[in-house]
Tab-separated table of C-alpha atoms in Angstrom:
chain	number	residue	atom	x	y	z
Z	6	UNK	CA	16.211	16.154	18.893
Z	7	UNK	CA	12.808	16.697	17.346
Z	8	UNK	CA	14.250	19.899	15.487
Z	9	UNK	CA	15.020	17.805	12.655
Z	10	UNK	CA	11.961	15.931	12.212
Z	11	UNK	CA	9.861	18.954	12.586
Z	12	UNK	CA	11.964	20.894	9.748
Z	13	UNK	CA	11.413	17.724	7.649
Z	14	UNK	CA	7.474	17.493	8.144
Z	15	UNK	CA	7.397	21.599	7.752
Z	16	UNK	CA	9.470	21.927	4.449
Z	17	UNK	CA	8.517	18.488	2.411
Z	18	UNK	CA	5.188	18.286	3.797
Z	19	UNK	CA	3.051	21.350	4.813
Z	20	UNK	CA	4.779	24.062	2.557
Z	21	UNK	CA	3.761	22.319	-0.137
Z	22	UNK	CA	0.164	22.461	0.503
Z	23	UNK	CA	0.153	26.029	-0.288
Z	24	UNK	CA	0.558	24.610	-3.628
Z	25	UNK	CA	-3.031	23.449	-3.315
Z	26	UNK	CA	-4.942	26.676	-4.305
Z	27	UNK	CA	-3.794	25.438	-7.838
Z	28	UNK	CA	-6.883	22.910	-7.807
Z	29	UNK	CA	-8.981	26.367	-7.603
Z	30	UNK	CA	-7.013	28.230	-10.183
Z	31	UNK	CA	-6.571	27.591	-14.388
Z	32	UNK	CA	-3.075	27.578	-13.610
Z	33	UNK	CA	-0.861	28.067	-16.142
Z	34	UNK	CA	3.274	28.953	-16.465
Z	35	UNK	CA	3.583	31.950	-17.537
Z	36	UNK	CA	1.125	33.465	-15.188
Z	37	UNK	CA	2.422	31.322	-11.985
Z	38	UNK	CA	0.601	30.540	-9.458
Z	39	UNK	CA	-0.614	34.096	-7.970
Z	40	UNK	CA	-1.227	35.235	-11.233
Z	41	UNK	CA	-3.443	32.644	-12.809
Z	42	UNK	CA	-7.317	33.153	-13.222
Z	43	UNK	CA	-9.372	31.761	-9.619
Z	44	UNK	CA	-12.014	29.815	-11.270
Z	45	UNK	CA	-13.271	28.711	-8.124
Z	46	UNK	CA	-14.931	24.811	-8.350
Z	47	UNK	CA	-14.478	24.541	-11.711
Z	48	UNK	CA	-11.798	21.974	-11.843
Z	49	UNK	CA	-13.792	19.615	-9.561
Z	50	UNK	CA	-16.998	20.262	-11.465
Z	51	UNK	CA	-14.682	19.037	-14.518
Z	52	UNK	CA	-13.637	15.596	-12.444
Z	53	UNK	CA	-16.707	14.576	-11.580
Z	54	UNK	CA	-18.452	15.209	-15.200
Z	55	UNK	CA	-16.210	12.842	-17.202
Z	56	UNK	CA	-16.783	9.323	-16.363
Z	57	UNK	CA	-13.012	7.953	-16.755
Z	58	UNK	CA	-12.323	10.285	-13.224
Z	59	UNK	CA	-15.387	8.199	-11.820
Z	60	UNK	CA	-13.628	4.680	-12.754
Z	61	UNK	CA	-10.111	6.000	-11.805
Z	62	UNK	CA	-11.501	6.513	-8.272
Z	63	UNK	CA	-13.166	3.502	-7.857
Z	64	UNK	CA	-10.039	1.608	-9.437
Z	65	UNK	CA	-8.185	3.089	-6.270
Z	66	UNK	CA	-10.577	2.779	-3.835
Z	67	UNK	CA	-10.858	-0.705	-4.785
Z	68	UNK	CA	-7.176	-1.938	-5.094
Z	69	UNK	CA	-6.326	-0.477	-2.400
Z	70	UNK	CA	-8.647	-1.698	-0.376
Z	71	UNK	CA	-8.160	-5.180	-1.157
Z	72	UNK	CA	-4.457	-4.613	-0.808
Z	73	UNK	CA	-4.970	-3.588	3.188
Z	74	UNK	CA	-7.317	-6.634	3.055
Z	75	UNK	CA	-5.453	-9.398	2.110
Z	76	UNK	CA	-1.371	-8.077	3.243
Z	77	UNK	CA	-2.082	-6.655	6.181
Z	78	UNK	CA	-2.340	-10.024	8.222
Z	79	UNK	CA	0.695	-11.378	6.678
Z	80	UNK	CA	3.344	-9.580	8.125
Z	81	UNK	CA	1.376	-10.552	11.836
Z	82	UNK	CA	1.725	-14.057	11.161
Z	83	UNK	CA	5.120	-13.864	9.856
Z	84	UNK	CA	6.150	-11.754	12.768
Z	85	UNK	CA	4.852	-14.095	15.079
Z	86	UNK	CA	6.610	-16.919	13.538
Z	87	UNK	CA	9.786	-15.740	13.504
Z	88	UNK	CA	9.682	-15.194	17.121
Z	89	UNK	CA	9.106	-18.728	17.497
Z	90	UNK	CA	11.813	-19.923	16.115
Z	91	UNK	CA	14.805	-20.661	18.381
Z	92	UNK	CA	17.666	-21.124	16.379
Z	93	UNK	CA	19.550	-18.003	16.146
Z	94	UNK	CA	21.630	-18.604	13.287
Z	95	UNK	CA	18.643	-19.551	11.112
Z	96	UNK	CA	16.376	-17.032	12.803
Z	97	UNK	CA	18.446	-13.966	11.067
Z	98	UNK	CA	19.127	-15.943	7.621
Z	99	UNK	CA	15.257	-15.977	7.321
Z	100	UNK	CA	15.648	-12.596	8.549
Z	101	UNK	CA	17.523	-11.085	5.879
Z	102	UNK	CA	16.250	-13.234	2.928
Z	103	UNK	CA	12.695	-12.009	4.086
Z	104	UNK	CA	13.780	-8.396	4.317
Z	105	UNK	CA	15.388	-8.243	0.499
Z	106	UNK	CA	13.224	-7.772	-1.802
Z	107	UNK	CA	12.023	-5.035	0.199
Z	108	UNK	CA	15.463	-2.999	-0.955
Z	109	UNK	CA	14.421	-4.019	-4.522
Z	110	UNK	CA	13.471	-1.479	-7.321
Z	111	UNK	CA	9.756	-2.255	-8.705
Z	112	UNK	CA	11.351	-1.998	-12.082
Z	113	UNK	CA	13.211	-4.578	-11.130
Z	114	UNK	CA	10.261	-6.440	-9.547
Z	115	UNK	CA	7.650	-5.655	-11.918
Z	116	UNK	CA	10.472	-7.056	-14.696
Z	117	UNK	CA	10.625	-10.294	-13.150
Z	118	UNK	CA	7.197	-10.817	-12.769
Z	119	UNK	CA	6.282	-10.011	-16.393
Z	120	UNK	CA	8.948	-12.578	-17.563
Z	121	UNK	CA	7.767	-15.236	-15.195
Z	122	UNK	CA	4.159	-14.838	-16.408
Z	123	UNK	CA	4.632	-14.258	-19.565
Z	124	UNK	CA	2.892	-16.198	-22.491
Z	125	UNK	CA	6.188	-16.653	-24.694
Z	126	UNK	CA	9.053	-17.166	-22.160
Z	127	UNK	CA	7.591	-17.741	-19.102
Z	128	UNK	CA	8.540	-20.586	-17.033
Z	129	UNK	CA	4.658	-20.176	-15.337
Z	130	UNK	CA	3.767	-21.111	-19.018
Z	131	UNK	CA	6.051	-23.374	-20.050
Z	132	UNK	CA	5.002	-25.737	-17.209
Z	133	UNK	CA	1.750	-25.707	-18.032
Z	134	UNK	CA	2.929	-26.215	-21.590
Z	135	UNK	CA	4.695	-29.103	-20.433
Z	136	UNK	CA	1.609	-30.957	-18.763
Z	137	UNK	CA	-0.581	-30.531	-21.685
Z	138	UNK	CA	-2.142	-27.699	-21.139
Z	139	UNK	CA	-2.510	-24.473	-22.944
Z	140	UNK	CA	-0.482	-21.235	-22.389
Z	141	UNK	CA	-2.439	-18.982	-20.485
Z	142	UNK	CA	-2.107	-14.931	-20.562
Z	143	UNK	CA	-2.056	-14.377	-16.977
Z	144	UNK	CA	-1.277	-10.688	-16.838
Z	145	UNK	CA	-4.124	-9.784	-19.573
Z	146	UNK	CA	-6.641	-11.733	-17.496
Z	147	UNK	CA	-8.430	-8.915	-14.939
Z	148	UNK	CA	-8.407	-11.615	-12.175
Z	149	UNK	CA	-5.158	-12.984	-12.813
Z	150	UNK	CA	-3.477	-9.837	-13.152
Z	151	UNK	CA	-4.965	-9.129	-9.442
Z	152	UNK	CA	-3.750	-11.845	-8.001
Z	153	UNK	CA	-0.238	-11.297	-9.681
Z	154	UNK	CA	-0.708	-7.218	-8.212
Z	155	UNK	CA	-1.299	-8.387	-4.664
Z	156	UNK	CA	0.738	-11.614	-4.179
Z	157	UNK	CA	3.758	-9.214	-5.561
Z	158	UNK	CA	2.975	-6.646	-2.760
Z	159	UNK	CA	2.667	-9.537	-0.334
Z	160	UNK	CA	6.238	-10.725	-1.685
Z	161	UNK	CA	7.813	-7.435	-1.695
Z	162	UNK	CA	6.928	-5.475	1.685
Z	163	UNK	CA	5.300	-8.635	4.286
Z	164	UNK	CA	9.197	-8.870	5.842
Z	165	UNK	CA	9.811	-5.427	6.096
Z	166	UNK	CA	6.363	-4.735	7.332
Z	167	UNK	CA	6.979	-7.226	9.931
Z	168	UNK	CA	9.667	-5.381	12.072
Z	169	UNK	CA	7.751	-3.275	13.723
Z	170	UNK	CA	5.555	-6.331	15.142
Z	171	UNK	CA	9.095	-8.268	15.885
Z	172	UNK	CA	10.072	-5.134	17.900
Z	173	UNK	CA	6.671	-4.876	19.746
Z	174	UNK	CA	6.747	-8.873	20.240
Z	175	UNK	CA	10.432	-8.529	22.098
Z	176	UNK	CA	8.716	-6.194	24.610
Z	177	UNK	CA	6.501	-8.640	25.974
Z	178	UNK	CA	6.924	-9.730	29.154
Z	179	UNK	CA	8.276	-13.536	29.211
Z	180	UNK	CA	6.417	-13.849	32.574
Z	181	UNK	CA	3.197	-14.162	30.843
Z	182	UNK	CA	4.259	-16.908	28.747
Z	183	UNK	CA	5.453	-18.815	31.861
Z	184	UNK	CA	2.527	-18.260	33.633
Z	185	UNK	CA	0.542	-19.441	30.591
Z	186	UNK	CA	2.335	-22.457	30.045
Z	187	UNK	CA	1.505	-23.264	34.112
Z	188	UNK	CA	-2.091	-22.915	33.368
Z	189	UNK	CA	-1.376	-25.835	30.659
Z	190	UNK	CA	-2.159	-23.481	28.031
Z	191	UNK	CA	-0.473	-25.068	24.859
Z	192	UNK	CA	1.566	-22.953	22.233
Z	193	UNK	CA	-1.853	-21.737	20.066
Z	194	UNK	CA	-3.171	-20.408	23.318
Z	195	UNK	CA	-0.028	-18.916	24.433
Z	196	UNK	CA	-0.503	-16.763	20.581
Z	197	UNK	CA	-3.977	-16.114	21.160
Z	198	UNK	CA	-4.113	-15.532	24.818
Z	199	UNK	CA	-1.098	-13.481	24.902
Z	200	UNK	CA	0.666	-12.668	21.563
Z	201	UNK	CA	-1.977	-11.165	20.082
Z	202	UNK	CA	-3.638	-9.069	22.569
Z	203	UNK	CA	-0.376	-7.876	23.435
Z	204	UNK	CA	-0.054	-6.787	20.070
Z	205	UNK	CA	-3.132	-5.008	19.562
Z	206	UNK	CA	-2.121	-1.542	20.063
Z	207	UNK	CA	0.638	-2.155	17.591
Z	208	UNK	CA	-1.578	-3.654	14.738
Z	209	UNK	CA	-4.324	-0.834	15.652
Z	210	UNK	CA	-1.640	1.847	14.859
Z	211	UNK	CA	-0.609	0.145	11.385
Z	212	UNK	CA	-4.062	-0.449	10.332
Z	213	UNK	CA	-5.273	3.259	11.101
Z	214	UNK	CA	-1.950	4.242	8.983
Z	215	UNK	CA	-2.593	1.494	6.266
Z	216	UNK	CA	-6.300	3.222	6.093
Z	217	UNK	CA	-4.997	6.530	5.665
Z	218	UNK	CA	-2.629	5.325	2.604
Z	219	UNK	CA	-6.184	3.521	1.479
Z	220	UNK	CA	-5.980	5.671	-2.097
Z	221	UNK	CA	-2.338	6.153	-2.589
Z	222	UNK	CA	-1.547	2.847	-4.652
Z	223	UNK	CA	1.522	3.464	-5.427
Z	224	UNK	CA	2.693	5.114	-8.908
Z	225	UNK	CA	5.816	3.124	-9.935
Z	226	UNK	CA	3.786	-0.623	-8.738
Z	227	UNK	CA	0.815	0.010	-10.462
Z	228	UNK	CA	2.569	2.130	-13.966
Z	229	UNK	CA	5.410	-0.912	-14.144
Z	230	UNK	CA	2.485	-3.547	-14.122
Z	231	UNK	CA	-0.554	-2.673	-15.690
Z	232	UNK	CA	-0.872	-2.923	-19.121
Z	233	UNK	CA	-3.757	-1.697	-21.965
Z	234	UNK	CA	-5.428	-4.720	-21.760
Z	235	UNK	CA	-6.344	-4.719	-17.829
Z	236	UNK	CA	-6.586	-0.318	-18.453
Z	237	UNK	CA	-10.221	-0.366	-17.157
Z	238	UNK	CA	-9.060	-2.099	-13.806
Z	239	UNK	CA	-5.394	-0.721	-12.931
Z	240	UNK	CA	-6.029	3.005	-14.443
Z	241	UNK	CA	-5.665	5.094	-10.709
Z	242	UNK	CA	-4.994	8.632	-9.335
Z	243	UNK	CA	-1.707	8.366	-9.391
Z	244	UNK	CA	-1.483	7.285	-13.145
Z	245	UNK	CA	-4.065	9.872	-13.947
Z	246	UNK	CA	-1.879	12.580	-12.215
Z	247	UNK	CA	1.243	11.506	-14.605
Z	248	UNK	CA	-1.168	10.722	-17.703
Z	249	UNK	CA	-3.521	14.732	-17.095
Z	250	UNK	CA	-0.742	16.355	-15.304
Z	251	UNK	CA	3.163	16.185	-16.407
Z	252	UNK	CA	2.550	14.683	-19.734
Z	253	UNK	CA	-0.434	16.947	-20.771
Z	254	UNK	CA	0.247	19.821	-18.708
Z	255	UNK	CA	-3.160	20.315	-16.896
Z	256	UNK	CA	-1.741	20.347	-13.077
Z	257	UNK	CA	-5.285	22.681	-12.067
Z	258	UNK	CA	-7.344	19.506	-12.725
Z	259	UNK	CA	-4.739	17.094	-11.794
Z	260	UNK	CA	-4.328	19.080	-8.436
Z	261	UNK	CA	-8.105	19.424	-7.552
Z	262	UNK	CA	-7.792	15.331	-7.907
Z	263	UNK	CA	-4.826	15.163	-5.133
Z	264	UNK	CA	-6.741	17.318	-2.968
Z	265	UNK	CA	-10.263	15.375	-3.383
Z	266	UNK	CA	-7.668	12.106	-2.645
Z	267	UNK	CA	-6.238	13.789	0.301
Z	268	UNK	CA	-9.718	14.489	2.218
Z	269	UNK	CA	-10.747	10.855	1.664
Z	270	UNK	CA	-7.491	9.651	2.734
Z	271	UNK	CA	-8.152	12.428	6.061
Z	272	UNK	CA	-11.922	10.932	6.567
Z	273	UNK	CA	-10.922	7.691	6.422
Z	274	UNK	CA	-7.960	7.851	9.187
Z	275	UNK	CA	-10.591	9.343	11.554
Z	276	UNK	CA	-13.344	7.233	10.776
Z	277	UNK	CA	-10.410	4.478	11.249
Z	278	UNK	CA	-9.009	6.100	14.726
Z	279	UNK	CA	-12.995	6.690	16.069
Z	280	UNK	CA	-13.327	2.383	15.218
Z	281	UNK	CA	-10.285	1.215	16.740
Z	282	UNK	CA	-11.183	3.309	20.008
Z	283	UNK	CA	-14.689	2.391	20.398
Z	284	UNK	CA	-13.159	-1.451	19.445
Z	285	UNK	CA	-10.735	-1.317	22.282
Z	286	UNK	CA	-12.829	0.093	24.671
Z	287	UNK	CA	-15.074	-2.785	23.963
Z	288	UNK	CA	-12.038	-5.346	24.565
Z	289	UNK	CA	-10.565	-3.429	27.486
C-alpha cells in the first residue's frame, strides 16, 4: 500500500532536486544542465547584492507569517463549532457551503474580490457612496489590500482546513465530556478542559506543517491580486521566480532563490518541531 505514495514522493519530489545544482551553474539551453559553466556561489552572491531580492524576501517572510498568524486559529474554532451543533441536517449544509470555495479557482476568487472592491463598480464602494462618503481605493491602499489578502485566505481554505480537526474531534472519547459535565463543568470548560487539549497533538502537527510552508505564499493568490501600486509589499519568491525565471530566462539565479527558500522553509520546521516538543513536555 505505501508503494504508491513512495513512487509519488520519489518521482515529483526528490528527483527533481537533482535539478538544484542549476543554482551553482550559469545554466543555459543549449549547454544543458551537465554542460553549463559551475560558477560556484556566484548566483547567491548576485541575490543578495541587489536590494529588490532583499525586499522580495522580507515581503514573504512577512505575509506569510501573518497569514499562519491570523488563519491558523480559524479553522480550530470553526471545527469546534461545528461539532457543537446537533442538528444533522443543518450540520452538513454548513458543511458543504463552508467547504466550497475551497474547490474554487483563485482566478475566480481573486475576480470577485477585485469587482467587489473596486472604486468604479464595486458594491463595497457604492455603499459608502450611498452614505455620503467618498469612494475609497481599497486594493491600492498597502493596509487595505492586506486585509483584503488575508480575509480572502481566511474565506477560501478555514472550511477545508477544518476537517482534519472535525476528524480528530470525532475521536474523542464522549466519556470525558460526561464526566465533565458531572463535575458541573459548563460547555466553555468542557472546550477548554477537554476539546482543546485533546486536540493539541493535532494543531501541533498543522502548525509545524503551516511553519514549513512559512515562505511559499502561493503564486496564483498573490500574482491574481497584487497590483503595481501595492508592488513594494506583494512582490515575493514566487513572483520573482516567474518575473527572473520563465519570462527572462535566468533559471541559475532564479534556482539559487528556491534553494535559499527551501533551507529556511527546512530550519524553520525544525526549529518549529524542537518548540512544540519542549512545549508539550512542559504541558504533559
Amino acid at each position: 500500500m505505501l508503494l504508491l505514495p513512495l513512487l509519488f514522493f520519489i518521482i515529483f519530489c526528490y528527483v527533481p532536486m537533482l535539478g538544484t545544482v542549476i543554482a551553482f551553474k550559469d545554466y543555459r539551453f543549449i549547454d544543458g544542465i551537465m554542460g553549463s559553466e559551475w560558477v560556484g556561489l556566484r548566483n547567491f552572491k548576485m541575490i543578495f547584492a541587489q536590494p529588490q531580492t532583499l525586499e522580495v524576501i522580507r515581503n514573504t517572510f512577512v505575509i506569510s507569517l501573518l497569514t499562519v498568524v491570523v488563519s491558523f486559529p480559524f479553522p480550530i474554532i470553526l471545527a469546534i463549532l461545528l461539532n457543537e451543533l446537533r442538528i444533522k441536517w443543518f450540520k452538513k449544509a454548513s458543511q458543504t457551503v463552508l467547504y466550497l470555495p475551497h474547490f474554487f479557482s483563485w482566478i475566480i476568487v481573486g475576480g470577485i474580490i477585485i469587482n467587489i472592491f473596486s472604486v468604479n463598480r464595486g458594491p463595497i464602494n457604492f455603499m459608502i457612496e450611498a452614505f455620503g462618503g467618498e469612494p475609497f481605493q481599497f486594493m491600492f491602499n498597502h493596509t487595505a489590500w492586506m486585509s483584503i489578502f488575508l480575509g480572502s485566505g481566511i474565506w477560501k481554505d478555514t472550511g477545508f482546513n477544518a476537517i482534519i480537526y472535525l476528524a480528530a474531534l470525532s475521536s474523542i472519547d464522549p466519556t470525558y465530556y460526561e464526566a465533565a459535565v458531572v463535575d458541573g463543568a459548563n460547555k466553555w470548560k468542557q472546550i477548554t478542559k477537554v476539546t482543546l487539549p485533546c486536540l493539541y497533538p493535532t494543531i501541533i502537527l498543522t502548525l509545524i506543517l503551516a511553519t514549513g510552508k512559512i515562505m511559499e505564499v502561493g503564486f496564483d493568490r498573490i500574482y491574481v491580486l497584487k497590483n503595481p501600486m501595492v508592488r513594494d509589499i506583494s512582490e515575493v519568491v514566487a513572483t520573482f521566480i516567474y518575473d527572473v525565471g520563465i519570462r527572462s530566462g535566468d533559471f541559475s539565479l532564479t534556482t539559487a532563490m528556491g534553494l535559499f527558500d527551501s533551507v529556511i522553509s527546512l530550519v524553520l520546521v525544525l526549529l518549529a518541531n524542537r518548540l512544540a516538543k519542549m512545549s508539550g513536555n512542559a504541558l504533559f
